[in-house]
Each structure stands twice: as C-alpha cells, then as structure tokens.
Coordinates of C-alpha atoms in Angstrom, one line a residue:
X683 CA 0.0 0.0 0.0
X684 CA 1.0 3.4 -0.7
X685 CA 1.9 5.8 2.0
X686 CA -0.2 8.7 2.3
X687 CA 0.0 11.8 3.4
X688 CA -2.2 14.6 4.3
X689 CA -2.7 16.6 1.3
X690 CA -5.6 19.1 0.3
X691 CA -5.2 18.1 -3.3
X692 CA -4.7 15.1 -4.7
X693 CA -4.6 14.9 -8.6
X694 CA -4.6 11.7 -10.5
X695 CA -3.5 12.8 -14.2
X696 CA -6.8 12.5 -16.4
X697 CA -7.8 15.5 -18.6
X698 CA -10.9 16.7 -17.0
X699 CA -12.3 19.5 -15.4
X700 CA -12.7 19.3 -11.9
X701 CA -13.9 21.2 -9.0
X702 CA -10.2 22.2 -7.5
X703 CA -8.0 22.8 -10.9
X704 CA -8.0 21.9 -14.5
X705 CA -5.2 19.4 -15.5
X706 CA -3.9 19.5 -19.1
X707 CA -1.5 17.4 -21.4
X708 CA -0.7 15.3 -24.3
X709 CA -3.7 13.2 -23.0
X710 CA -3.7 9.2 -23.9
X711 CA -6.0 6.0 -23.0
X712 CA -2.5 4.1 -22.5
X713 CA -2.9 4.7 -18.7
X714 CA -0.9 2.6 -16.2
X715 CA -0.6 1.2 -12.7
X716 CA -3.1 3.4 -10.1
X717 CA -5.8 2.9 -12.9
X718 CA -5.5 6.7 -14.2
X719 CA -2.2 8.1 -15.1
X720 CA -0.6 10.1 -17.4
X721 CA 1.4 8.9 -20.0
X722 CA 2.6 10.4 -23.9
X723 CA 4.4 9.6 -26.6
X724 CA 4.2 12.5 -28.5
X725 CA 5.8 15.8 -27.8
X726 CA 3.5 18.9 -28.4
X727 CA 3.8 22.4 -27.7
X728 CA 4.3 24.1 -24.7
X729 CA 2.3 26.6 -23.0
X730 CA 5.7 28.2 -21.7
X731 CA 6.9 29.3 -24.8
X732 CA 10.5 29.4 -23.6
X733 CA 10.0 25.3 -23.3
X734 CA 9.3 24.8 -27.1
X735 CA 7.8 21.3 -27.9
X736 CA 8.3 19.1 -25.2
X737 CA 6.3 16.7 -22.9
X738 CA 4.1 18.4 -20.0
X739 CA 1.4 18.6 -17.5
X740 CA -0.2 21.7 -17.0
X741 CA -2.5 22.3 -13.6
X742 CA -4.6 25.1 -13.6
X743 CA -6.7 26.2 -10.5
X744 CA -9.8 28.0 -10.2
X745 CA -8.5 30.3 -8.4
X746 CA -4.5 31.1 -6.7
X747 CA -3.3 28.7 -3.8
X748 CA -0.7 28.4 -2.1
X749 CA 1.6 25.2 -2.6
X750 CA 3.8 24.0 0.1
X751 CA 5.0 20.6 0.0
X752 CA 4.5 17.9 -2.9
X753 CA 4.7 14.2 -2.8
X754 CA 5.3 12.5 -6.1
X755 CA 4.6 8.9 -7.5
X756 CA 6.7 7.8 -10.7
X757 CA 5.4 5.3 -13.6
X758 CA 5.5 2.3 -11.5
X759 CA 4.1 -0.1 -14.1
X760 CA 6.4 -3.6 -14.4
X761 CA 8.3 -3.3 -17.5
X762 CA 7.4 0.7 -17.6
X763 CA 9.4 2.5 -15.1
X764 CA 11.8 3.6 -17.7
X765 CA 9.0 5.9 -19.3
X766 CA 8.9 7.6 -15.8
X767 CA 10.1 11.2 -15.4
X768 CA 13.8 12.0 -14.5
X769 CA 14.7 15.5 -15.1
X770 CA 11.9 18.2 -14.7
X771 CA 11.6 21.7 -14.9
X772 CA 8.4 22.9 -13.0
X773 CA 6.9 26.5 -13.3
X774 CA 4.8 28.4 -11.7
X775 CA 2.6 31.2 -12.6
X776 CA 0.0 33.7 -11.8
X777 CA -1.4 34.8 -15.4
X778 CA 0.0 31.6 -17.9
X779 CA 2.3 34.4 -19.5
X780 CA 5.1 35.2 -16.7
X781 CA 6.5 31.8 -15.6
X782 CA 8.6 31.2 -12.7
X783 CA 11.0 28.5 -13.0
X784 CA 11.5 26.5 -9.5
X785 CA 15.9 26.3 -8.8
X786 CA 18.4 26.9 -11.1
X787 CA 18.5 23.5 -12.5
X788 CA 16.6 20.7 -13.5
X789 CA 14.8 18.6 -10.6
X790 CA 15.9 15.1 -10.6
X791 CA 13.5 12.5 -9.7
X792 CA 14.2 8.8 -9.1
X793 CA 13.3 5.7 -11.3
X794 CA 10.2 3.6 -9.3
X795 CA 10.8 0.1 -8.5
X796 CA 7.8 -1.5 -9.8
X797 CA 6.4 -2.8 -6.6
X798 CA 3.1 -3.0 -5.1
X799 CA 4.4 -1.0 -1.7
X800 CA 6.0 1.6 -3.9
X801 CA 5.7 4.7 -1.4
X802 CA 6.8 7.1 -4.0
X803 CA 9.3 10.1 -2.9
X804 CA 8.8 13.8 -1.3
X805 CA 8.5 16.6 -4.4
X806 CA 10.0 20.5 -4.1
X807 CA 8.4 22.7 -1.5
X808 CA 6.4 25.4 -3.0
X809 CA 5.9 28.1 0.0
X810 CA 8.3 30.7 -1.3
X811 CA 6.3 30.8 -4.3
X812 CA 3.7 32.6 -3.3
X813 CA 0.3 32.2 -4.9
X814 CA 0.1 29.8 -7.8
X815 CA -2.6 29.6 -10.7
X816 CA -1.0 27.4 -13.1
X817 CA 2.0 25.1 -12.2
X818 CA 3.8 23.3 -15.4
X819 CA 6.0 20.5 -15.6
X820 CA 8.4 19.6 -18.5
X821 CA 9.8 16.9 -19.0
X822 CA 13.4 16.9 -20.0
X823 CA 13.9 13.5 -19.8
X824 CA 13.2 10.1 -18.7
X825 CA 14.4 6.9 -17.0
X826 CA 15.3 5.6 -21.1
X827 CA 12.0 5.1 -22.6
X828 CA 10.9 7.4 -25.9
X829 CA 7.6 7.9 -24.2
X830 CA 7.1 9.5 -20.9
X831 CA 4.7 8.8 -17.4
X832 CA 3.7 9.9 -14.6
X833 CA 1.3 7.8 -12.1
X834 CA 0.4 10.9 -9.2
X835 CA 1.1 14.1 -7.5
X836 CA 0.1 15.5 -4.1
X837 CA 0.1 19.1 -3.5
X838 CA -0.4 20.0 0.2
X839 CA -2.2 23.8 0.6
X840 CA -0.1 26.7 2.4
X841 CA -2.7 28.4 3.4
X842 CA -0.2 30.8 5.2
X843 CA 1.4 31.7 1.2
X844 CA 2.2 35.5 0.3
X845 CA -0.3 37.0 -1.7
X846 CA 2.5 39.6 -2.0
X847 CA 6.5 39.4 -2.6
X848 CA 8.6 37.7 -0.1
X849 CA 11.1 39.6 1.2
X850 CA 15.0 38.7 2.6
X851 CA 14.1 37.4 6.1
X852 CA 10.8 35.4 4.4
X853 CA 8.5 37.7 5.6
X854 CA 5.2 38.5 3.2
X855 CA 5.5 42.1 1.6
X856 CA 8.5 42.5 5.0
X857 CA 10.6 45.3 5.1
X858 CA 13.8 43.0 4.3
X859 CA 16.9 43.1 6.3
X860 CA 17.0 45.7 8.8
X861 CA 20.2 47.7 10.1
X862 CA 21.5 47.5 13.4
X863 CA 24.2 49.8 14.9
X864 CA 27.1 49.2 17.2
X865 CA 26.5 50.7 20.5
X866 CA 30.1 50.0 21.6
X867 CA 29.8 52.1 25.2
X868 CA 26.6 50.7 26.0
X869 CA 24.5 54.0 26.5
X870 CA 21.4 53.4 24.5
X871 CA 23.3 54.9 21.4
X872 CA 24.7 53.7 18.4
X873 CA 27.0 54.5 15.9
X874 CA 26.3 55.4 12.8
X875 CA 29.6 53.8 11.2
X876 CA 29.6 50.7 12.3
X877 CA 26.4 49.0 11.6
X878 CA 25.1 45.4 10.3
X879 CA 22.3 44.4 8.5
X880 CA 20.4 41.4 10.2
X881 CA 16.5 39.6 9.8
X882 CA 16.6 39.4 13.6
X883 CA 18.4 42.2 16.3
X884 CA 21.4 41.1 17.8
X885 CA 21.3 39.6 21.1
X886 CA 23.5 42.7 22.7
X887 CA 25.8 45.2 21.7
X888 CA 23.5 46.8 18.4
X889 CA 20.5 49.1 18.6
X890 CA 18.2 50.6 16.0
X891 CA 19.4 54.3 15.9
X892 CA 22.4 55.8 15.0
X893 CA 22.8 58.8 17.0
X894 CA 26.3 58.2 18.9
X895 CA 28.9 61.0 18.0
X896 CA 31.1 59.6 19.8
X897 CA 30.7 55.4 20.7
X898 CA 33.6 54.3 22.9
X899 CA 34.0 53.0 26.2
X900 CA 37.7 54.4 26.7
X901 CA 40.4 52.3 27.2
X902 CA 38.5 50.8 30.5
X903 CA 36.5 49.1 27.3
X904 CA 39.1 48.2 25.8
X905 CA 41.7 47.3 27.8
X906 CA 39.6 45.0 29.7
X907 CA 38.6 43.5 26.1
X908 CA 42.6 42.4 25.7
X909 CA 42.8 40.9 29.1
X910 CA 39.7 38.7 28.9
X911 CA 40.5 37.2 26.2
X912 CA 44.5 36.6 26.7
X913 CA 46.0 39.2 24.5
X914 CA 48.1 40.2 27.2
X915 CA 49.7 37.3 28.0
X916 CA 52.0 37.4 24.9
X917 CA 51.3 41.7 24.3
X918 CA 53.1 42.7 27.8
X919 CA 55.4 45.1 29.2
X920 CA 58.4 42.3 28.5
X921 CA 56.7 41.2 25.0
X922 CA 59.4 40.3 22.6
X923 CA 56.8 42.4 20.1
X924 CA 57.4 45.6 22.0
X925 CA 53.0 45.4 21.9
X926 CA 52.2 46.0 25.4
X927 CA 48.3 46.0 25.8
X928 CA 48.3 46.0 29.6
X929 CA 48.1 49.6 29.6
X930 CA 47.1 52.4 27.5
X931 CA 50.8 54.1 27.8
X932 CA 51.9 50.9 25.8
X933 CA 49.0 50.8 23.4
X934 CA 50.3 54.3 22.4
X935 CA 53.7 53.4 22.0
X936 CA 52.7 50.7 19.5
X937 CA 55.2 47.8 18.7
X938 CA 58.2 47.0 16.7
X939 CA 56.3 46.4 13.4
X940 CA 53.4 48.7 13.0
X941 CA 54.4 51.3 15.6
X942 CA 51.8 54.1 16.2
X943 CA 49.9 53.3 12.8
X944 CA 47.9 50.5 14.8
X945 CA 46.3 54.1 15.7
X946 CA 44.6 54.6 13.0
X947 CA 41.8 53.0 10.8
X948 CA 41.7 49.1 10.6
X949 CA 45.2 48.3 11.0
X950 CA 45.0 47.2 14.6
X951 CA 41.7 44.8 13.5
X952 CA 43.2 43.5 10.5
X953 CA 46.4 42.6 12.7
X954 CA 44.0 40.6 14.6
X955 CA 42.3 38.9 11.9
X956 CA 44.5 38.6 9.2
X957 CA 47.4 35.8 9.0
X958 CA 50.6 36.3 8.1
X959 CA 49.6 40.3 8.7
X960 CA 52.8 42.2 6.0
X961 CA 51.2 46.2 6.2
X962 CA 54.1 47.2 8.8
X963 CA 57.1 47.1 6.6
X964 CA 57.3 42.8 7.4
X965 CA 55.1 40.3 7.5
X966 CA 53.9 39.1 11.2
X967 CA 55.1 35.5 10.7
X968 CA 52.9 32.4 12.2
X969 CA 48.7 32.5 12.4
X970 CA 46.5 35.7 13.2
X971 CA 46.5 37.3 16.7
X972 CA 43.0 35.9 17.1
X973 CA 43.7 32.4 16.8
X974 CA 46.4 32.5 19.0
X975 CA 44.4 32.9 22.0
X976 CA 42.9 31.0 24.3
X977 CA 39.6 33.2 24.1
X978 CA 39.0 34.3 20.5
X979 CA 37.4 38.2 20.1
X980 CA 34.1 37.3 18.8
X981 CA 33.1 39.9 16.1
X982 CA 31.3 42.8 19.0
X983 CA 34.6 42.8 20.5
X984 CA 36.4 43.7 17.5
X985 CA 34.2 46.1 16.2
X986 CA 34.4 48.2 20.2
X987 CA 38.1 48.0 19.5
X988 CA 37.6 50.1 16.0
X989 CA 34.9 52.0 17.4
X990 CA 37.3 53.5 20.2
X991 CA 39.7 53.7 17.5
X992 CA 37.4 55.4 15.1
X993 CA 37.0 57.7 18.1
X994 CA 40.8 58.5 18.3
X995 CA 41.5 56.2 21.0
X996 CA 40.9 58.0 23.9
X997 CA 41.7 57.0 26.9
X998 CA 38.3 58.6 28.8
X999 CA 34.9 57.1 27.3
X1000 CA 34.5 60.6 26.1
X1001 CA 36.1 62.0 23.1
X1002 CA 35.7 65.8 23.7
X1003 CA 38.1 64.2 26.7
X1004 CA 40.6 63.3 24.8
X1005 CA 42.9 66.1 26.0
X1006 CA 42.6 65.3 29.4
X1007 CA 43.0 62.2 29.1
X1008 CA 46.0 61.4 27.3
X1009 CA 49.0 60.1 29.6
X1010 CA 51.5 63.6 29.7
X1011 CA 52.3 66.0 32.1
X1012 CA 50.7 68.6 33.5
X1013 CA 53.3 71.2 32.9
X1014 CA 54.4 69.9 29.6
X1015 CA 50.5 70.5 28.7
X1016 CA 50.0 73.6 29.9
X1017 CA 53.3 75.1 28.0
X1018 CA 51.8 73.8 24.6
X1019 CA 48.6 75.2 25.3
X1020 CA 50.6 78.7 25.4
X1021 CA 52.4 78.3 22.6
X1022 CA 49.5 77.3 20.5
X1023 CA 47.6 80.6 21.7
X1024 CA 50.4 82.8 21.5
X1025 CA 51.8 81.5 17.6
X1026 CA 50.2 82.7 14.9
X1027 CA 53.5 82.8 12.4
X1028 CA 56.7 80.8 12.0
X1029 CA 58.8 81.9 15.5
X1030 CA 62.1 84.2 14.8
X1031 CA 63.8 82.4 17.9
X1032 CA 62.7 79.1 17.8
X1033 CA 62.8 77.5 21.3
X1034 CA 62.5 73.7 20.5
X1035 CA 58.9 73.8 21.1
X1036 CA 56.6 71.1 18.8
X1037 CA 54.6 74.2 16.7
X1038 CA 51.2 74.8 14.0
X1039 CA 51.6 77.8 12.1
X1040 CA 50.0 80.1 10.9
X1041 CA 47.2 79.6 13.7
X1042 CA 44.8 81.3 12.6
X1043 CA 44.9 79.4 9.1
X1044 CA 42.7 79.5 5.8
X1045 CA 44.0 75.5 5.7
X1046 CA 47.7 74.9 4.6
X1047 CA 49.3 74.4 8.1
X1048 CA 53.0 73.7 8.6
X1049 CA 54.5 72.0 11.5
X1050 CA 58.0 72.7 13.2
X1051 CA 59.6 70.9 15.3
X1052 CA 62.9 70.7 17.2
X1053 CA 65.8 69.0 14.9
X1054 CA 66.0 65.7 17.2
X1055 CA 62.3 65.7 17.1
X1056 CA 59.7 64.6 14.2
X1057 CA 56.2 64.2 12.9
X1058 CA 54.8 60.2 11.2
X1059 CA 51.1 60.5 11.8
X1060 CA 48.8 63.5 11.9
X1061 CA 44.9 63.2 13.1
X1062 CA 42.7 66.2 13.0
X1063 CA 39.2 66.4 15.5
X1064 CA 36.4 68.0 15.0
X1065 CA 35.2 69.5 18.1
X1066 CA 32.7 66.4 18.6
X1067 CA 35.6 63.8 18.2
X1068 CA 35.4 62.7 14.8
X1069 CA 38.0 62.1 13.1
X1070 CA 38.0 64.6 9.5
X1071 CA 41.7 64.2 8.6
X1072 CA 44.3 61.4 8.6
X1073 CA 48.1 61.0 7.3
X1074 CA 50.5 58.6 8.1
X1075 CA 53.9 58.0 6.9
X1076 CA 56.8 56.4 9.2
X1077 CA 59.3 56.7 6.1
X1078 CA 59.6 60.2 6.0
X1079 CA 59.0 63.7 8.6
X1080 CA 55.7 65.3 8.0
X1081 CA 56.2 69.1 8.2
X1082 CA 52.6 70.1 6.8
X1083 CA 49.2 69.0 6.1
X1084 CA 46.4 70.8 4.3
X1085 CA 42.9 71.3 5.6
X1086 CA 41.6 73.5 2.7
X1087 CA 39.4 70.7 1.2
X1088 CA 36.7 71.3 4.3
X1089 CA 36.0 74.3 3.8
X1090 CA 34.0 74.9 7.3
X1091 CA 35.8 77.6 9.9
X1092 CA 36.3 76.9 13.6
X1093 CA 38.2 75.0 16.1
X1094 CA 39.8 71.8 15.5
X1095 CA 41.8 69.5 17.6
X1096 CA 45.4 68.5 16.2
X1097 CA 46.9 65.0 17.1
X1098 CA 50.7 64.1 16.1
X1099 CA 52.2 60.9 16.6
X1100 CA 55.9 60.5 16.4
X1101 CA 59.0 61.7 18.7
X1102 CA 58.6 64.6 20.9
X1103 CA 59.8 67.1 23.7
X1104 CA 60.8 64.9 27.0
X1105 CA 60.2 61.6 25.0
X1106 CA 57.0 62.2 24.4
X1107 CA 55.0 59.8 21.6
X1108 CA 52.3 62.2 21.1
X1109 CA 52.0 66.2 20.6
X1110 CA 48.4 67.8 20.9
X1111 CA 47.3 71.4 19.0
X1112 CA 44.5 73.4 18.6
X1113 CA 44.0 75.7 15.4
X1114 CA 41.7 77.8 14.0
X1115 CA 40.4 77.8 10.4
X1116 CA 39.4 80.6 9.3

C-alpha cells in the first residue's frame, strides 16, 4: 500500500475538469498502474513558450493557492518504469504568461521500483512561491524510454502563502533586512559607522538608531577586552613584540612592526584577523592574533576596538576628553597650550617647542619641530571627536598638512604621533580655520 500523506489536493493525471483545478496534457487512454495516469508519446507544444515542444502537464486552479510541500509517485508499471520522469523543470505562474522557474536547474526525480508498496518520494516545496494559478511540468527527460509517465502528484495547501513578494528574512511584503548599529559604550546609542544588517536584532551590543557622535567605552573598554581574552599574556610590558596592551601608555607606543599606525583606521583589526599580517614594513610571521588565544574576540569585540579607534583612542569614554585624558604632564600640557595661543607665524627664535603655524589658518598648516624631534602621523578632530583628517607616513618627517578641502571655519583639535619634547609619543594642538 501506498503511504499517504495529508494533502488538500490530490490529482490523478486525467484530462478533465474538476472542481479544484483543470489538468492538461498530451492526454492518452495508455494509462498505467493506479488505474489513471498520465502517460505520452508525442511531444507537443508548450504553454511556456521558452520550453518549445516538449512533454508536459499543465495544472490550472480555479483560483491562486498556495503550494507547500508535494509528494510524487513515478510510472511504476512492471516493464514501464523507464517511461517515468527523470529530469523536470516545473513552473509556476500567476497569469500563464510570466512563468517562474522553481531552482536553477533541473529537478531530478528517481526511477520507481515497480512494486506494489511503492511509497513514492517527497516533491519540491512550494511556500516561497507565493500564490500559484498554473504550475507546469516539463519533462526533459526520462528513465530511457521514448515515451514519458507519470502515475500521481500531491500538492499540500499553504494556506499561510504571500499573496504579496517575499522579502529577505521570508516575511510577506516585510521590510527586508533591517540595520542595526554598534552601541560599543553601552548608552542606548549607536553608531552610525559601524552597523550590520540582520532579519533578527542582535542579542546585545546593536541598537536601531544611530545617534552616537562619539561610541567608545575608553580604554577601561578596551583594555579590559585584551585581558579577557589573553591578548596580554604574549602583548606585555616584557613582550618580545614591544606590543604591550596591559596599559594604555603601551598601546600608544605601539610595537616593533606597526608602531603608532595600529592608531589609526583598521590596522590594529586587520592585525588581529589577518594571518601572516605584511602592512608594517614585514610580514607578522605564524597564524593571526585571534587564533592565538585561548579566548577568541568574537566579532562585538572587535568592532568596540575600531569603534574607540574610530574615536581616536581615547583614553576617557568621552572624546571631547581626549585632551585630558592622554598620559603627559601637567606642565608639559600647559606650556603647549601657550604656545599654541600665542603663535600665529613661524617663530624668529625658535625654542624647541613642537609648533602649527600660521594659527589662525585659511588651511595649509605647517609643523616645526625641534631638529632631534619629528612628525609620522597627523589626526585632526572636529570639536565632537570625529576624526575629519588622517596621514601617516613612518618613512619620511611630516612638516605640513592641508585642511583646505573642508572648507567649514572653527576649532579643530590636532593629534601628532611621532617623537617629541621629554620623549614624548604624542604632541596635541588646537587651530583655527578661518
């Protein structure tokens, strides 16, 4: 006995007109096995015109259903299974002019055994389909026989089917994938430049809006990021690397390789991730940083790493704090802050002093520092953190960068990385465009 199943509609292959659909095809009194099947020797035209003449079985219902799964019995007749079906190309449609074609290739359906307790096989599912009029099948080929057979389909309703377009996530007439932003300091905030697009919101660490300016939990964040997950046990004060990521003073000192540039953009992430890591001058022999670990960074904690980065790398979870935060002295701070107020053009008497002139400035702005001293990396701040300018070059001395392009007056914060007064890494500015 067959196995059955619980379907809605259950079509035998005559050509008649029934209640539920309309079946059409090369129709024949040669029927085998279940007493009425389908079966045709003759190749005809298609109603898809992109089939040409071919064998098919056309079903047309009275009125669109939705399909989900089929369950399909091949010519089982002895001495006949070679006439079954083999490779099919079903289509659906709406109107009988726009066809759907189900997969990329054709379906592939298995030879019957000719035996009384053939159970026949489970059919393509039909649910992302939406609603269906008219469903075609073509027959490419067959098990070896000329002519070609079917014995019975099952088509079980969805009556849950989009009348509509699915979209992405498989939602009827949805609105698709839906963004998410990183909220890397965990205040209800995210940020608008790191963001993934999901069906389904991230468990923690994204929200819906995008309204952070500034998304970084300091180095409290971050440093507690290295630690959990062992990056400090081979990136410490002794590391052979010169990388030490148990403080913030060591993060800014950078290592042998990369130096300061794991400052700026993705450099410090794609050290992380990347095997075999060669943007430093020399490749970083052996596996990635990640897989070194004992605790891998999953993909939040990277991205809070290039958030705070992003953010200049404060060491405060604020960036208009960045000033204040930065590991110098007091003295050595409040000296700059003079100079910078005072200078306005190249000094006559130069006094050692790490200098922007002129300040004010319509854009061009030199840099002068003491001979022992030098410039590698410049960042420029806007007033709300963000990062508007970066240049980095540990080959050569950077004695001027060129702010004409924004066009927008005001105050901006200057950051230079390299070698300065009383061995510092790190020289901080403020100028004026004007």
């Amino acid at each position: 006995m067959r196995k059955r199943i619980q379907p809605v509609i259950a079509l035998f292959f005559l050509c008649l007109i029934g209640p539920v659909s309309f079946t059409s095809a090369q129709c024949s009194t040669d029927e085998n096995y279940w007493d009425e099947s389908w079966r045709s020797c003759t190749k005809t035209t298609n109603p898809n015109p992109g089939r040409g003449t071919s064998f098919w079985i056309l079903y047309e219902f009275t009125e669109p259903i939705g399909i989900g799964k089929t369950h399909i019995w091949n010519a089982n007749k002895v001495n006949q299974s070679a006439s079954g079906l083999k490779n099919v190309f079903i289509d659906v449609s709406v109107d009988g002019t726009n066809w759907q074609q189900l997969g990329d290739t054709p379906l592939e359906w298995e030879k019957a055994p000719e035996t009384p307790d053939y159970e026949g096989f489970e059919g393509p599912t039909l649910s992302n389909y939406g609603l269906i009029s008219k469903l075609l099948i073509t027959v490419e080929s067959t098990h070896g026989d000329a002519c070609a057979s079917l014995s019975e389909i099952r088509f079980e309703v969805d009556k849950n089917a989009c009348a509509g377009q699915l979209d992405a996530c498989g939602v009827c007439n949805g609105p698709g994938t839906l963004t998410f932003y990183l909220d890397a300091d965990g205040d209800g905030q995210g940020n608008q430049n790191i963001f993934i697009q999901s069906c389904e919101p991230p468990s923690q660490g994204y929200v819906e809006n995008n309204t952070d300016t500034c998304d970084t939990g300091g180095w409290e964040q971050v440093g507690n990021i290295f630690e959990a997950n062992s990056c400090t046990g081979c990136h410490n004060q002794g590391a052979e690397s010169g990388l030490d990521l148990t403080s913030y003073k060591g993060f800014l000192k950078g290592g042998n390789k990369c130096s300061t540039n794991i400052h700026y953009g993705t450099t410090l992430a794609q050290i992380i991730q990347t095997e075999g890591y060669d943007e430093c001058g020399e490749a970083i022999t052996g596996p990635d940083m990640n897989s070194r670990v004992d605790n891998q960074l999953d993909t939040l904690e990277i991205a809070a790493i290039q958030a705070w980065i992003d953010a200049g790398a404060p060491e405060g979870n604020a960036c208009q704090d960045q000033i204040e935060d930065r590991p110098k002295e007091e003295e050595e701070a409040e000296e700059e802050e003079e100079a910078e107020e005072e200078e306005t053009e190249e000094p006559t008497e130069y006094d050692g002093t790490t200098r922007l002139f002129p300040n004010p400035s319509k854009g061009h702005i030199n840099i002068k520092t003491s001979a022992q001293n030098y410039v590698l990396g410049v960042s420029v701040y806007d007033m709300r953190g963000k990062i508007i300018y970066q240049q980095y070059d540990e080959s050569k001395n950077i004695n001027a960068f060129d702010l004409r392009h924004l066009n927008q007056q005001g105050v901006y914060l200057v950051r230079l990385i390299g070698r300065f007064d009383k061995g510092a890494t790190e020289s901080f500015h403020k100028i004026l465009l004007e």
